[in-house]
Tab-separated table of C-alpha atoms in Angstrom:
chain	number	residue	atom	x	y	z
A	1	MET	CA	94.619	90.253	81.578
A	2	LEU	CA	95.763	87.266	83.652
A	3	ARG	CA	99.372	87.903	84.418
A	4	SER	CA	101.232	86.915	87.572
A	5	SER	CA	104.111	88.789	89.192
A	6	ALA	CA	104.936	86.427	92.026
A	7	THR	CA	108.391	87.896	92.602
A	8	LEU	CA	107.026	91.358	93.390
A	9	ARG	CA	105.320	91.699	96.765
A	10	LEU	CA	103.773	94.482	98.786
A	11	VAL	CA	103.387	96.681	95.709
A	12	PHE	CA	100.618	99.233	95.183
A	13	VAL	CA	100.089	101.532	92.220
A	14	PHE	CA	99.686	105.294	92.638
A	15	THR	CA	101.571	106.414	89.534
A	16	ALA	CA	98.373	107.624	87.900
A	17	ILE	CA	97.792	110.252	90.586
A	18	LEU	CA	101.313	111.622	90.278
A	19	ALA	CA	101.269	111.607	86.489
A	20	ALA	CA	97.992	113.516	86.430
A	21	LEU	CA	99.219	116.114	88.908
A	22	VAL	CA	102.486	116.680	87.108
A	23	ALA	CA	100.793	116.884	83.721
A	24	GLY	CA	98.341	119.465	85.065
A	25	TYR	CA	101.022	121.699	86.509
A	26	SER	CA	103.365	121.378	83.576
A	27	GLU	CA	100.769	123.044	81.376
A	28	GLY	CA	100.217	125.861	83.849
A	29	ALA	CA	96.719	124.871	84.858
A	30	GLU	CA	94.897	127.539	86.839
A	31	ARG	CA	93.120	125.082	89.127
A	32	LYS	CA	94.727	122.219	90.997
A	33	PRO	CA	93.053	118.887	90.192
A	34	ASN	CA	90.621	117.411	92.701
A	35	LEU	CA	91.420	113.930	94.045
A	36	VAL	CA	88.839	111.271	94.932
A	37	LEU	CA	90.072	107.949	96.333
A	38	ILE	CA	87.407	105.226	96.633
A	39	PHE	CA	88.798	102.475	98.852
A	40	ALA	CA	86.815	99.233	98.993
A	41	ASP	CA	87.159	96.733	101.854
A	42	ASP	CA	88.101	93.108	101.044
A	43	LEU	CA	87.436	93.472	97.317
A	44	GLY	CA	89.463	90.904	95.400
A	45	TRP	CA	91.216	91.214	92.057
A	46	ARG	CA	88.498	89.217	90.271
A	47	ASP	CA	85.564	90.826	92.117
A	48	VAL	CA	84.861	93.491	89.487
A	49	GLY	CA	83.012	93.015	86.237
A	50	TYR	CA	85.828	93.802	83.813
A	51	GLN	CA	88.099	91.192	85.460
A	52	SER	CA	85.550	88.514	86.390
A	53	ASP	CA	84.371	87.232	82.996
A	54	GLY	CA	80.879	88.525	83.795
A	55	ALA	CA	80.492	86.821	87.182
A	56	PHE	CA	80.192	90.183	88.995
A	57	LEU	CA	77.871	92.991	87.912
A	58	THR	CA	79.674	96.313	88.409
A	59	PRO	CA	78.520	98.548	85.521
A	60	HIS	CA	79.700	101.832	87.050
A	61	ILE	CA	83.151	100.538	87.958
A	62	ASP	CA	83.402	99.059	84.474
A	63	ARG	CA	82.483	102.455	82.997
A	64	LEU	CA	85.181	104.067	85.124
A	65	ALA	CA	87.671	101.507	83.799
A	66	ALA	CA	86.589	102.037	80.191
A	67	GLY	CA	87.197	105.780	80.500
A	68	GLY	CA	90.457	105.622	82.432
A	69	MET	CA	93.605	103.586	83.026
A	70	VAL	CA	93.365	100.022	84.340
A	71	PHE	CA	96.369	98.739	86.274
A	72	THR	CA	96.291	94.952	85.971
A	73	ASP	CA	99.281	94.418	88.289
A	74	ALA	CA	98.423	96.626	91.262
A	75	TYR	CA	99.347	95.354	94.703
A	76	ALA	CA	98.316	96.319	98.216
A	77	THR	CA	101.095	96.824	100.747
A	78	ALA	CA	99.657	94.312	103.222
A	79	GLY	CA	97.381	91.277	103.292
A	80	ASN	CA	94.773	92.719	105.663
A	81	CYS	CA	93.080	95.920	106.689
A	82	ALA	CA	94.985	98.027	109.230
A	83	PRO	CA	98.556	97.661	107.890
A	84	SER	CA	97.388	98.260	104.309
A	85	ARG	CA	95.635	101.490	105.295
A	86	ALA	CA	98.582	102.594	107.418
A	87	CYS	CA	100.916	102.165	104.442
A	88	LEU	CA	98.551	104.006	102.109
A	89	LEU	CA	98.083	107.030	104.368
A	90	SER	CA	101.645	107.276	105.678
A	91	GLY	CA	103.499	106.494	102.438
A	92	THR	CA	105.772	104.090	104.320
A	93	TYR	CA	106.096	100.347	104.775
A	94	THR	CA	105.241	98.471	107.961
A	95	PRO	CA	108.790	98.470	109.470
A	96	ARG	CA	108.483	102.263	109.761
A	97	HIS	CA	104.984	102.645	111.218
A	98	HIS	CA	104.945	99.211	112.974
A	99	VAL	CA	101.328	98.377	112.138
A	100	TYR	CA	101.868	94.749	111.122
A	101	ALA	CA	98.471	93.185	111.790
A	102	VAL	CA	94.966	93.734	113.111
A	103	GLY	CA	95.184	93.214	116.866
A	104	SER	CA	98.183	91.223	118.089
A	105	THR	CA	100.907	89.440	116.131
A	106	ASP	CA	101.296	86.896	118.973
A	107	ARG	CA	99.003	84.204	117.608
A	108	GLY	CA	98.924	80.425	117.593
A	109	PRO	CA	100.406	77.786	119.930
A	110	ASP	CA	103.778	78.737	121.377
A	111	ASN	CA	105.286	75.319	120.633
A	112	LEU	CA	104.627	75.780	116.905
A	113	LYS	CA	106.095	79.265	116.552
A	114	ARG	CA	109.252	79.465	114.478
A	115	LEU	CA	109.950	83.147	115.201
A	116	VAL	CA	109.403	85.608	118.033
A	117	PRO	CA	106.341	87.752	117.124
A	118	VAL	CA	107.268	91.293	116.140
A	119	PRO	CA	105.783	94.010	118.391
A	120	ASN	CA	102.674	95.498	116.800
A	121	LYS	CA	101.038	98.932	117.014
A	122	SER	CA	97.284	99.422	116.870
A	123	GLY	CA	97.298	102.562	114.708
A	124	LEU	CA	99.140	105.530	113.256
A	125	PRO	CA	100.408	107.962	115.918
A	126	LYS	CA	100.168	111.718	115.511
A	127	GLU	CA	103.884	111.920	114.748
A	128	VAL	CA	103.331	110.199	111.388
A	129	VAL	CA	102.522	112.752	108.690
A	130	THR	CA	99.748	111.459	106.445
A	131	LEU	CA	98.736	111.954	102.845
A	132	ALA	CA	95.916	114.244	103.965
A	133	GLU	CA	98.317	116.522	105.854
A	134	ALA	CA	100.631	116.765	102.866
A	135	LEU	CA	97.776	117.681	100.522
A	136	LYS	CA	96.337	120.113	103.056
A	137	ALA	CA	99.678	121.910	103.083
A	138	ALA	CA	99.317	122.193	99.296
A	139	GLY	CA	95.999	124.022	99.670
A	140	TYR	CA	93.516	121.141	99.472
A	141	ALA	CA	90.326	120.717	101.473
A	142	THR	CA	90.472	117.188	102.880
A	143	GLY	CA	87.560	114.930	103.790
A	144	HIS	CA	87.324	111.381	105.159
A	145	PHE	CA	84.059	109.449	104.914
A	146	GLY	CA	84.001	105.856	106.099
A	147	LYS	CA	86.217	103.288	107.765
A	148	TRP	CA	89.404	104.392	109.545
A	149	HIS	CA	90.740	101.432	111.580
A	150	LEU	CA	93.895	103.261	112.709
A	151	ALA	CA	92.720	104.925	115.936
A	152	GLY	CA	93.688	102.270	118.472
A	153	PRO	CA	95.578	103.032	121.707
A	154	ASP	CA	98.704	103.734	119.637
A	155	GLY	CA	96.907	105.690	116.907
A	156	ALA	CA	95.091	108.928	116.219
A	157	LYS	CA	91.705	109.954	114.844
A	158	PRO	CA	91.158	111.230	111.290
A	159	SER	CA	90.659	114.795	112.510
A	160	GLU	CA	94.122	114.580	114.116
A	161	GLN	CA	95.718	113.361	110.896
A	162	GLY	CA	94.958	116.200	108.510
A	163	PHE	CA	91.288	115.757	107.575
A	164	ASP	CA	89.125	118.879	107.733
A	165	ALA	CA	85.915	116.820	107.723
A	166	THR	CA	85.354	113.263	108.885
A	167	TYR	CA	82.244	111.083	109.062
A	168	ASP	CA	81.557	107.390	109.572
A	169	SER	CA	78.293	105.474	109.494
A	170	PHE	CA	76.688	102.150	108.624
A	171	GLY	CA	73.590	103.928	107.347
A	172	ASP	CA	71.726	104.123	110.665
A	173	GLY	CA	73.349	107.222	112.164
A	174	GLU	CA	76.828	108.559	112.728
A	175	VAL	CA	79.232	106.426	114.740
A	176	LYS	CA	81.955	107.709	117.020
A	177	GLU	CA	85.040	108.982	115.251
A	178	GLY	CA	87.699	106.291	114.971
A	179	SER	CA	85.343	103.458	115.967
A	180	GLU	CA	86.178	99.931	114.879
A	181	GLY	CA	84.010	96.934	114.092
A	182	ASN	CA	81.593	96.099	111.312
A	183	LYS	CA	77.863	95.484	111.074
A	184	LYS	CA	74.904	95.579	108.709
A	185	GLY	CA	73.027	98.750	107.852
A	186	PRO	CA	69.380	99.428	106.971
A	187	PRO	CA	67.890	97.294	104.172
A	188	GLU	CA	67.843	100.240	101.777
A	189	ASP	CA	71.421	101.265	102.628
A	190	PRO	CA	73.573	98.105	102.967
A	191	LYS	CA	76.795	98.714	104.912
A	192	GLY	CA	76.070	102.460	104.723
A	193	VAL	CA	77.469	102.786	101.192
A	194	PHE	CA	74.902	105.376	100.104
A	195	THR	CA	75.089	107.433	103.310
A	196	LEU	CA	78.880	107.687	103.090
A	197	THR	CA	78.709	108.575	99.402
A	198	ARG	CA	76.096	111.297	100.028
A	199	LYS	CA	78.316	112.834	102.713
A	200	ALA	CA	81.246	112.792	100.312
A	201	CYS	CA	79.070	114.432	97.627
A	202	ASP	CA	78.003	117.159	100.068
A	203	PHE	CA	81.657	117.815	100.879
A	204	MET	CA	82.524	118.114	97.188
A	205	GLU	CA	79.669	120.540	96.621
A	206	ALA	CA	80.696	122.664	99.592
A	207	ASN	CA	84.286	122.866	98.283
A	208	LYS	CA	83.620	122.993	94.557
A	209	ASP	CA	85.398	126.353	94.242
A	210	ARG	CA	88.689	125.055	95.674
A	211	PRO	CA	90.740	121.861	95.189
A	212	PHE	CA	89.667	118.987	97.442
A	213	PHE	CA	90.787	115.505	98.410
A	214	VAL	CA	88.042	112.970	99.235
A	215	TYR	CA	89.051	109.722	100.938
A	216	LEU	CA	86.056	107.359	100.749
A	217	PRO	CA	86.912	104.024	102.460
A	218	HIS	CA	83.769	101.878	102.398
A	219	HIS	CA	82.827	99.197	104.929
A	220	ALA	CA	81.684	97.029	102.019
A	221	ILE	CA	82.288	94.336	101.102
A	222	HIS	CA	83.649	93.274	104.480
A	223	GLY	CA	81.360	90.901	106.381
A	224	PRO	CA	78.643	90.669	107.462
A	225	LEU	CA	77.469	90.755	103.856
A	226	GLN	CA	74.315	92.673	103.006
A	227	MET	CA	72.354	93.768	99.936
A	228	ARG	CA	69.131	95.578	99.081
A	229	PRO	CA	65.949	93.509	98.516
A	230	GLU	CA	65.808	94.418	94.831
A	231	THR	CA	69.453	93.456	94.488
A	232	ALA	CA	68.737	90.082	96.068
A	233	ALA	CA	66.109	89.387	93.388
A	234	LEU	CA	68.598	90.314	90.649
A	235	MET	CA	71.371	88.131	92.110
A	236	THR	CA	69.016	85.161	92.359
A	237	LYS	CA	68.199	85.586	88.685
A	238	GLU	CA	71.883	85.813	87.745
A	239	GLY	CA	73.037	83.129	90.186
A	240	ALA	CA	73.731	80.436	87.626
A	241	LYS	CA	76.661	82.413	86.174
A	242	SER	CA	78.890	82.279	89.237
A	243	LYS	CA	80.032	79.990	92.027
A	244	VAL	CA	80.220	82.987	94.386
A	245	SER	CA	77.269	83.404	96.746
A	246	ALA	CA	74.447	85.796	95.857
A	247	SER	CA	75.060	87.862	99.024
A	248	TYR	CA	78.703	88.395	98.089
A	249	ARG	CA	77.888	89.504	94.550
A	250	GLY	CA	74.945	91.579	95.757
A	251	CYS	CA	77.014	93.499	98.296
A	252	THR	CA	79.516	94.299	95.533
A	253	TYR	CA	76.698	95.381	93.192
A	254	ASP	CA	75.316	97.850	95.759
A	255	MET	CA	78.759	99.330	96.390
A	256	ASP	CA	79.107	99.776	92.635
A	257	ALA	CA	75.818	101.698	92.654
A	258	SER	CA	77.308	104.129	95.177
A	259	VAL	CA	80.269	104.675	92.835
A	260	GLY	CA	77.798	105.638	90.124
A	261	MET	CA	76.154	108.108	92.515
A	262	LEU	CA	79.487	109.846	93.133
A	263	LEU	CA	80.349	110.009	89.430
A	264	GLU	CA	76.969	111.551	88.627
A	265	LYS	CA	77.490	114.169	91.337
A	266	LEU	CA	80.836	115.172	89.866
A	267	LYS	CA	79.187	115.558	86.481
A	268	ALA	CA	76.327	117.611	87.926
A	269	LEU	CA	78.788	119.958	89.661
A	270	GLY	CA	80.776	120.409	86.469
A	271	LEU	CA	83.886	118.965	88.117
A	272	GLU	CA	84.238	115.875	85.955
A	273	LYS	CA	87.105	117.343	83.933
A	274	ASP	CA	88.906	118.676	87.007
A	275	THR	CA	88.821	115.534	89.136
A	276	LEU	CA	91.006	112.443	89.212
A	277	VAL	CA	89.033	109.438	90.492
A	278	VAL	CA	90.925	106.409	91.802
A	279	PHE	CA	89.270	103.117	92.725
A	280	THR	CA	91.003	100.218	94.494
A	281	SER	CA	90.854	97.977	97.590
A	282	ASP	CA	92.828	97.388	100.773
A	283	ASN	CA	93.540	93.661	100.377
A	284	GLY	CA	92.408	90.495	98.660
A	285	ALA	CA	89.001	88.857	98.851
A	286	THR	CA	87.799	86.527	101.586
A	287	PRO	CA	87.592	82.767	100.869
A	288	GLY	CA	83.990	83.374	99.816
A	289	SER	CA	85.298	84.592	96.461
A	290	PRO	CA	87.947	82.318	94.891
A	291	GLN	CA	90.574	84.274	92.973
A	292	GLU	CA	91.710	81.583	90.532
A	293	PRO	CA	94.089	81.510	88.775
A	294	LEU	CA	95.581	83.578	91.617
A	295	ARG	CA	96.529	81.683	94.761
A	296	GLY	CA	95.287	82.604	98.212
A	297	ASN	CA	92.895	85.129	99.710
A	298	LYS	CA	92.796	87.880	102.317
A	299	GLY	CA	95.394	87.537	105.064
A	300	CYS	CA	98.115	85.891	102.997
A	301	TYR	CA	100.846	87.252	100.760
A	302	TYR	CA	100.210	85.118	97.736
A	303	GLU	CA	98.823	86.898	94.680
A	304	GLY	CA	95.208	86.405	95.736
A	305	GLY	CA	95.832	88.169	99.038
A	306	ILE	CA	97.469	91.371	97.814
A	307	ARG	CA	96.712	91.833	94.114
A	308	GLU	CA	93.948	94.399	93.676
A	309	PRO	CA	91.755	96.016	91.053
A	310	PHE	CA	93.047	99.518	90.384
A	311	ILE	CA	91.541	102.225	88.176
A	312	ALA	CA	92.651	105.826	87.691
A	313	SER	CA	90.350	108.007	85.618
A	314	TRP	CA	90.578	111.691	84.745
A	315	TYR	CA	88.110	112.685	82.043
A	316	ARG	CA	90.207	115.579	80.780
A	317	ARG	CA	93.474	113.649	80.515
A	318	ASP	CA	92.684	110.006	79.797
A	319	ARG	CA	92.097	108.636	76.346
A	320	GLY	CA	90.246	105.765	78.001
A	321	GLY	CA	90.502	102.008	77.877
A	322	ARG	CA	94.253	101.838	78.513
A	323	GLU	CA	95.873	98.976	80.428
A	324	VAL	CA	99.086	99.249	82.413
A	325	ARG	CA	100.693	95.877	83.020
A	326	ARG	CA	103.743	97.246	84.807
A	327	PRO	CA	103.883	96.961	88.615
A	328	ASP	CA	104.932	99.983	90.635
A	329	GLN	CA	105.682	100.612	94.276
A	330	GLN	CA	103.264	102.598	96.414
A	331	ARG	CA	105.829	104.679	98.304
A	332	ARG	CA	107.727	105.818	95.222
A	333	SER	CA	104.647	107.515	93.805
A	334	VAL	CA	102.637	108.477	96.872
A	335	SER	CA	105.600	110.271	98.411
A	336	ASP	CA	105.750	112.687	95.472
A	337	LEU	CA	102.153	113.905	95.814
A	338	PRO	CA	102.963	116.981	97.939
A	339	ARG	CA	105.601	118.002	95.407
A	340	GLY	CA	103.062	117.566	92.607
A	341	GLY	CA	100.772	119.845	94.603
A	342	GLY	CA	103.476	122.471	94.727
A	343	ARG	CA	104.603	122.206	98.358
A	344	GLU	CA	106.306	119.892	100.782
A	345	PRO	CA	104.881	119.321	104.263
A	346	ARG	CA	106.510	121.344	107.028
A	347	ARG	CA	105.483	119.378	110.038
A	348	ARG	CA	106.589	117.040	112.716
A	349	ALA	CA	109.789	115.129	113.182
A	350	ARG	CA	108.783	112.047	111.220
A	351	CYS	CA	108.308	113.086	107.620
A	352	TRP	CA	105.428	111.607	105.618
A	353	THR	CA	107.478	111.624	102.422
A	354	ALA	CA	109.864	108.920	103.599
A	355	ARG	CA	111.046	107.923	100.162
A	356	ALA	CA	111.337	111.425	98.716
A	357	CYS	CA	112.678	113.045	101.892
A	358	CYS	CA	115.424	115.413	100.786
A	359	ARG	CA	118.272	116.874	102.797
A	360	CYS	CA	116.678	120.293	103.145
A	361	CYS	CA	113.470	118.746	104.502
A	362	ALA	CA	115.478	116.682	106.959
A	363	ALA	CA	117.396	119.733	108.135
A	364	ARG	CA	114.227	121.782	108.501
A	365	ALA	CA	112.051	119.233	110.308
A	366	GLY	CA	114.673	117.080	111.996
A	367	CYS	CA	113.398	114.169	109.936
A	368	SER	CA	114.296	110.806	111.444
A	369	ALA	CA	113.750	109.112	108.086
A	370	ARG	CA	116.857	110.845	106.634
A	371	ARG	CA	117.226	110.205	102.904
A	372	SER	CA	115.748	106.715	103.180
A	373	SER	CA	116.629	104.494	100.253
A	374	GLY	CA	115.121	106.409	97.365
A	375	ILE	CA	114.833	109.490	95.199
A	376	SER	CA	112.005	111.553	93.841
A	377	ARG	CA	110.295	110.099	90.779
A	378	LEU	CA	108.836	113.349	89.489
A	379	PRO	CA	111.214	113.500	86.472
A	380	GLN	CA	110.096	110.023	85.404
A	381	HIS	CA	106.587	110.952	84.291
A	382	ALA	CA	105.478	112.376	80.985
A	383	GLY	CA	104.820	116.088	80.952
A	384	HIS	CA	107.565	116.973	83.418
A	385	PRO	CA	110.253	119.252	81.934
A	386	ARG	CA	112.998	116.852	83.066
A	387	ALA	CA	111.267	113.688	81.891
A	388	ARG	CA	113.359	111.165	79.980
A	389	PRO	CA	112.008	108.134	78.104
A	390	GLY	CA	112.367	104.742	79.698
A	391	LEU	CA	112.983	105.881	83.273
A	392	SER	CA	109.541	104.816	84.457
A	393	GLN	CA	110.314	101.205	83.575
A	394	PRO	CA	111.205	98.921	86.519
A	395	PRO	CA	114.868	97.794	86.643
A	396	GLY	CA	115.506	94.989	84.213
A	397	GLN	CA	112.490	95.819	82.039
A	398	ARG	CA	112.536	96.990	78.420
A	399	ASP	CA	112.026	100.646	77.589
A	400	PRO	CA	109.610	101.818	74.830
A	401	GLN	CA	112.388	101.365	72.241
A	402	GLY	CA	112.801	97.703	73.210
A	403	ARG	CA	116.178	98.156	74.897
A	404	LEU	CA	116.862	96.296	78.121
A	405	GLU	CA	117.330	98.733	80.986
A	406	ALA	CA	119.825	97.586	83.601
A	407	PRO	CA	119.157	98.512	87.236
A	408	PRO	CA	121.316	101.437	88.355
A	409	LEU	CA	124.116	100.796	90.836
A	410	PRO	CA	124.015	102.509	94.237
A	411	ARG	CA	126.171	105.624	94.355
A	412	ARG	CA	128.798	104.239	96.745
A	413	MET	CA	129.064	100.934	94.923
A	414	ALA	CA	129.531	102.716	91.597
A	415	ALA	CA	132.274	104.922	93.096
A	416	ARG	CA	134.103	101.905	94.514
A	417	ARG	CA	133.881	100.115	91.188
A	418	ARG	CA	135.379	103.098	89.353
A	419	ALA	CA	138.208	103.368	91.863
A	420	ARG	CA	139.004	99.663	91.850
A	421	LYS	CA	142.424	98.820	90.389
A	422	PRO	CA	142.551	96.207	87.657
A	423	ARG	CA	143.651	92.837	88.883
A	424	LEU	CA	147.007	91.531	87.725
A	425	GLN	CA	146.679	88.558	85.442
A	426	PRO	CA	148.578	85.509	86.730
A	427	ARG	CA	151.565	84.562	84.627
A	428	ARG	CA	150.975	81.423	82.664
A	429	ARG	CA	153.457	78.657	83.226
A	430	THR	CA	154.323	76.462	80.299
A	431	LEU	CA	155.215	72.850	80.843
A	432	GLN	CA	158.654	71.818	79.608
A	433	PRO	CA	158.963	68.439	77.938
A	434	ALA	CA	160.645	65.817	80.080
A	435	ARG	CA	164.263	65.090	79.222
C-alpha cells in the first residue's frame, strides 16, 4: 500500500469515472449512470481507516473501498484548496485558469524572494466551461452542495457554472451562495456534514427518474475542528491508538457517518446499481495529522501535500476490493466525460475539454485552447470498441503481457526522424609504418 511516486506531481485520478461511463454505453445501457462526487476538505492520504493501520475510524468509507476500486497513487492537482478545485471543475491546470493560490501569491519578505510572484486570480470566470456544464449538456441534472471557494472578484457562482441546484451551510442555516470562510456548526451537526448530505439526498430523490450529477464538497475536515458529543466520548476511548488529536479523528469520523447516510439513501431509492460514487479530497492533511512515510502536508508539493485517498465504486460494475497502483493525470480522464455522456459542450470561447479539444470543436466554438497537447483517451479503456491492450499504461510502464511500452514520439518529431538522411560514416585512416 505504501508506494511513493515522487517524480509524478500534480496528478489526480478520474479514470474510474470514464471507464464506468464507457462500459455502460458500450453495452447499450438504457439509462445513463448517475455520478456522485464526495469531495473532502484537507483529508490526507493516511486519514482514512483502510490506509491508516486502524488509527482512523471510517467504517463507511472502508466499506466503499471494499466494494469498489482503491487508487493508491491518486494525486490532487494543487497543494491547497482553491487551485485544486479550479483544476477539478475546469479540467485544466493552473497556467490556464490562473488560480494559483488562496488569496495572493505575493507573500513573504521582498528581500528573500527568488522569483517575481505570478499574478493570481481569485476564482473561475464564467468563460471557463466546467464539468457541470459539460454533463448538463449530456442531459444530467446537476447539483452542488457545500463549499465552492471559486467565487471571488475574478470568479463566478455555482449557479453560473452549470449547476441546476446549489446549497451551502454549516448546519445552522443556508449561507450566501459563493461565500468563503469556515466555522463550526451545531453540536449535533459538526461542520454541517449532515445538512449538506440531506440536501444532496433530497436532490437525488427529486431526480431519481433521470441521470444526475451530485457534487458534494464538504467543509470538513478543515479547521476549526468539531465533532459530536457522542463522537468525543468514542475518540477518548480510542485515543491510545493514535498520535493524532481526538478532535481531528472525531471530525473525520462524523464526516464518514455522512457518507454512510448518502449510501443508504441510494440503496433506499433503488439507485445503488445505477450510480458511480467517487470519494477523494482536495489536498493533503494539515500538520495536525502526520502523513509518514510521506513527506509534507497541506500547502506543499511533496507527497504528503498532494497524494490523496481515492475510491471509485459502482455496485453493478465493480468486483470489489481492487487496487490500482498506477498514477493517472486528471485532465486526460476528466476531459473525456462529456464524450462518455454522449455529447460535447457547445458553449463559450474557452472550451472545458482542454485536453480532448478537437478541431471541429475549436472551429465551432472558437476555442482558444486549440488542440492543446493531448488526445482523447476514450479508446484506452476496456469496453470501448476501439480499445487496445496496454494503452492505458503510462509511458515507460509494462503492459499486462510484461512488455515495456516506450513513450510515443510527437507527430512532428517522428516525421522528422523518418525523413532524416543517414549520416555518412567517416573514412577510417590507417597508420602507415614509419620507414
